[in-house]
Amino acid sequence: AQSECVSVAVHPQGSRIAAGTIDGHLVVVNGHTGQHVTTLRVCGSPLSCLAYNPVGSQNGSIYLFRSTKDGFVYTRCGKMTGTQPLSAMDWSTSGRYLQTVTTDYDIIYWTLADLTRVKNSLEVRNETWATQTCPLGFMVHGIWSGGKDAPIQVSVDRSPGGRSCCRRH
């Protein structure tokens, strides 16, 4: 990449690795050889979170891309506009929703059917998430111990077997 990378996502089959840069580019490399596949200009803000294929930005927006030909061709197919910088993002297993967390620790749920925010979070309460990198949400509420001296949860990740794990910072 020509500039600093601030986020990364691996294609579910490991065939491609995408990196988001501080200047708004998405750089894709071959996951097996490391060879450059493509570079796309997404926006003018840092691409702070990726979840193959949505791209979350510091400008609060999520950019959706469709990849074809085994991840060699990328086409922008939608945008969801937010107002707060994003720090984490997860897909639902149904492919109907995204969950994002802002740098101010607000959780926002998005519906992909009409590219808008979910108005009532109870709509996604029983949704199963393919990944769990958002440090907020129904599945990770137990890691927050509360209290004035409680550690801040900066990152979480669930193991492939489904157990939630977290790092406290």
C-alpha angles and dihedrals in degrees: 000000000000092000140029116300115225102174139025139193131185121216109248090248093045092240095120137030119202124198127192117216133214090246096053103265126133111216117195124194134180107266093215103042104021091232118148113260103176146326121218129191104227103169141317096268131080113278096232101177137022133188109175106288110001116078121207121204140200086243088069096248129121118216118202122210132187114215122203138172092047093308097311096111124051125189124184107236106170150353133215113200121218133168105221128068112261125229106173139018138187136185123226114237089240090058089230099106145037125201120205135182122211127218086254090059097252117143117219125188120205130197115219094202092076102007095243139121118274106249097205116039090203085074088074099033093109095036115125114227122217089211134015110210096130110099090212131059145085094292096053103036091112095065091068106085095183122213130111096275097042115130118253115245105231099170141008134182132180120224118243088255091061103254114134118235131181142186118219120215 
